[in-house]
Structure formats: C-alpha cells, structure tokens
CSV table of C-alpha atoms in Angstrom, one decimal:
chain,number,residue,atom,x,y,z
A,1,MET,CA,131.8,-86.8,8.8
A,2,THR,CA,132.1,-84.5,12.1
A,3,LEU,CA,134.6,-81.9,12.0
A,4,LYS,CA,136.7,-82.4,15.0
A,5,ILE,CA,138.0,-78.9,16.0
A,6,SER,CA,138.8,-77.4,19.6
A,7,VAL,CA,139.7,-74.0,20.4
A,8,ASP,CA,141.5,-73.3,23.7
A,9,PRO,CA,140.7,-69.8,25.0
A,10,ASP,CA,143.7,-70.0,27.3
A,11,ALA,CA,146.2,-70.8,24.6
A,12,GLY,CA,148.9,-68.3,23.7
A,13,THR,CA,147.7,-68.6,20.1
A,14,ALA,CA,144.7,-66.6,18.8
A,15,PRO,CA,141.3,-68.5,18.4
A,16,TYR,CA,141.3,-67.7,14.4
A,17,GLU,CA,144.8,-69.1,14.3
A,18,GLN,CA,144.2,-72.2,16.3
A,19,LEU,CA,141.1,-72.8,14.0
A,20,ARG,CA,143.1,-72.2,10.8
A,21,THR,CA,146.0,-74.4,11.7
A,22,GLN,CA,143.5,-77.4,12.7
A,23,ILE,CA,141.6,-77.1,9.4
A,24,SER,CA,144.7,-76.7,7.4
A,25,GLU,CA,146.5,-79.7,9.0
A,26,LEU,CA,143.3,-81.9,8.4
A,27,ALA,CA,143.0,-81.0,4.8
A,28,ARG,CA,146.7,-81.5,4.3
A,29,SER,CA,146.4,-84.9,6.0
A,30,GLY,CA,143.6,-86.0,3.9
A,31,GLU,CA,141.3,-86.3,6.9
A,32,LEU,CA,139.1,-83.7,5.4
A,33,PRO,CA,138.9,-84.8,1.7
A,34,VAL,CA,138.9,-82.3,-1.2
A,35,GLY,CA,135.5,-81.3,-1.8
A,36,TYR,CA,134.6,-81.6,1.9
A,37,ARG,CA,132.0,-78.8,2.7
A,38,LEU,CA,132.8,-76.7,5.7
A,39,PRO,CA,130.1,-75.5,7.8
A,40,THR,CA,128.8,-71.9,7.6
A,41,VAL,CA,130.8,-69.2,9.4
A,42,ARG,CA,127.6,-68.6,11.7
A,43,GLY,CA,126.9,-72.1,12.3
A,44,PHE,CA,130.6,-72.9,13.1
A,45,ALA,CA,131.0,-69.8,15.2
A,46,GLU,CA,128.1,-71.1,17.4
A,47,GLU,CA,129.3,-74.7,17.5
A,48,LEU,CA,132.7,-73.5,18.8
A,49,GLY,CA,131.6,-70.6,20.9
A,50,LEU,CA,133.4,-68.1,19.0
A,51,ALA,CA,132.4,-64.9,17.3
A,52,ALA,CA,131.6,-65.2,13.8
A,53,ASN,CA,134.3,-62.6,12.9
A,54,THR,CA,136.8,-65.0,14.3
A,55,VAL,CA,135.6,-68.1,12.0
A,56,ALA,CA,135.5,-65.7,9.1
A,57,LYS,CA,139.1,-64.4,9.5
A,58,ALA,CA,140.3,-68.1,9.6
A,59,TYR,CA,138.4,-69.0,6.6
A,60,ARG,CA,139.8,-65.8,4.7
A,61,ALA,CA,143.3,-66.9,5.8
A,62,LEU,CA,142.5,-70.5,4.6
A,63,GLU,CA,141.4,-69.3,1.2
A,64,ALA,CA,144.1,-67.0,0.8
A,65,ASP,CA,146.6,-70.1,1.6
A,66,GLY,CA,144.5,-72.1,-1.0
A,67,VAL,CA,143.4,-74.6,1.6
A,68,ILE,CA,139.7,-73.7,1.0
A,69,GLU,CA,137.6,-72.1,-1.6
A,70,THR,CA,134.4,-70.4,-1.5
A,71,ARG,CA,131.7,-70.9,-4.1
A,72,GLY,CA,129.3,-68.2,-3.4
A,73,ARG,CA,125.9,-69.3,-2.0
A,74,ASN,CA,127.1,-73.0,-2.4
A,75,GLY,CA,129.3,-72.9,0.5
A,76,THR,CA,133.0,-73.2,1.4
A,77,PHE,CA,134.8,-76.4,0.7
A,78,VAL,CA,138.4,-77.9,0.9
A,79,ALA,CA,140.4,-77.3,-2.1
A,80,ALA,CA,143.2,-79.5,-3.6
A,81,ALA,CA,145.2,-77.9,-0.9
A,82,GLY,CA,148.6,-79.8,-1.7
A,83,ASP,CA,149.0,-78.4,-5.1
A,84,ALA,CA,148.2,-74.8,-3.7
A,85,ALA,CA,150.2,-75.0,-0.7
A,86,ASP,CA,153.2,-76.2,-2.9
A,87,ARG,CA,152.9,-73.3,-5.4
A,88,HIS,CA,152.6,-70.6,-2.4
A,89,ALA,CA,155.5,-72.0,-0.5
A,90,ALA,CA,157.5,-72.1,-3.8
A,91,ALA,CA,156.6,-68.5,-4.5
A,92,ALA,CA,157.4,-67.5,-1.0
A,93,ALA,CA,160.8,-69.3,-1.3
A,94,ARG,CA,161.7,-67.7,-4.7
A,95,GLU,CA,160.9,-64.2,-3.3
A,96,TYR,CA,163.2,-64.9,-0.2
A,97,ALA,CA,166.1,-66.1,-2.5
A,98,GLU,CA,165.6,-63.1,-4.9
A,99,HIS,CA,165.6,-60.7,-1.9
A,100,ALA,CA,168.6,-62.4,-0.4
A,101,ARG,CA,170.5,-62.0,-3.8
A,102,ARG,CA,169.7,-58.5,-4.0
A,103,LEU,CA,171.1,-57.9,-0.5
A,104,GLY,CA,174.5,-59.4,-1.6
A,105,MET,CA,174.2,-62.6,0.4
A,106,SER,CA,175.8,-65.7,-0.7
A,107,ARG,CA,173.7,-68.8,-1.5
A,108,ALA,CA,175.3,-70.7,1.5
A,109,ARG,CA,174.3,-67.8,3.8
A,110,ALA,CA,170.8,-67.5,2.3
A,111,ARG,CA,170.2,-71.2,3.0
A,112,GLU,CA,171.5,-71.0,6.5
A,113,LEU,CA,169.1,-68.2,7.2
A,114,ALA,CA,166.2,-70.1,5.6
A,115,GLU,CA,167.1,-73.2,7.5
A,116,ASP,CA,167.4,-71.3,10.8
A,117,ALA,CA,163.9,-69.9,10.0
A,118,VAL,CA,162.3,-73.1,9.2
A,119,ARG,CA,163.7,-74.6,12.4
A,120,ALA,CA,162.5,-71.9,14.6
A,121,VAL,CA,158.9,-72.1,13.1
A,122,TYR,CA,158.7,-76.1,13.2
A,123,ALA,CA,160.1,-76.3,16.7
A,124,GLY,CA,157.3,-74.4,18.2
C-alpha cells in the first residue's frame, strides 16, 4: 500500500498540519488500516520534500490524538483511532461543559456556543 499524501507549500495551512490532517482522515476512514506501519520520519520527510522536524511534529500530534502509536525501534503504526478519538473528544467535551457550568452558563447557552464552535470549525 502506498501512502497518498500531498503537501501544498502555498496553502494557508502549515505543512505539518496538512500532513496530520491527511493521515488522521485516512486512518479514521479505514483507508489506513489499524496496524499499518507508517514511513520513518526521515524517509517520509525526504519523500514529501519536507524537513524531518515537520514530519516529526505531525507524528507527535497524531500520537497525542491517539491516531498513531510509536513502538520504539519497531516503528510507528496506525492505532485503533476511532476509540481513542472518541475518548479524547468526550474528555474535551466534558471539560468544556464543566467549565461552562462553573461560569454559571445555562445548559442551553453552553450547547449554543459549542454548536457555534463546531459549525465554525467544520465549515472551514
């Protein structure tokens, strides 16, 4: 399987974020199956014409999101992203709800603001 990733240097989005987004979407869609071994940071950087630090930053963000996992010298692999993504999103939603409640916000207003944020992010 060949990893089909493209990075547009003229895009308004940072290259590491473009890389992170594409790998995340491929993993979540199942196009990159759980257990798929990703290229090494250096090798992928060379292939994409990016600095190794750019690829490393994307990999760190993906690992923090639970999309990939690094197994030491064995490499970097696609993790069971759906479960991890759901856990991270649920934790973030709970943190938001708790914060809104501490601020004295009504449930309806907290939902409105959350929906506005979701709409703004997914529209772009």
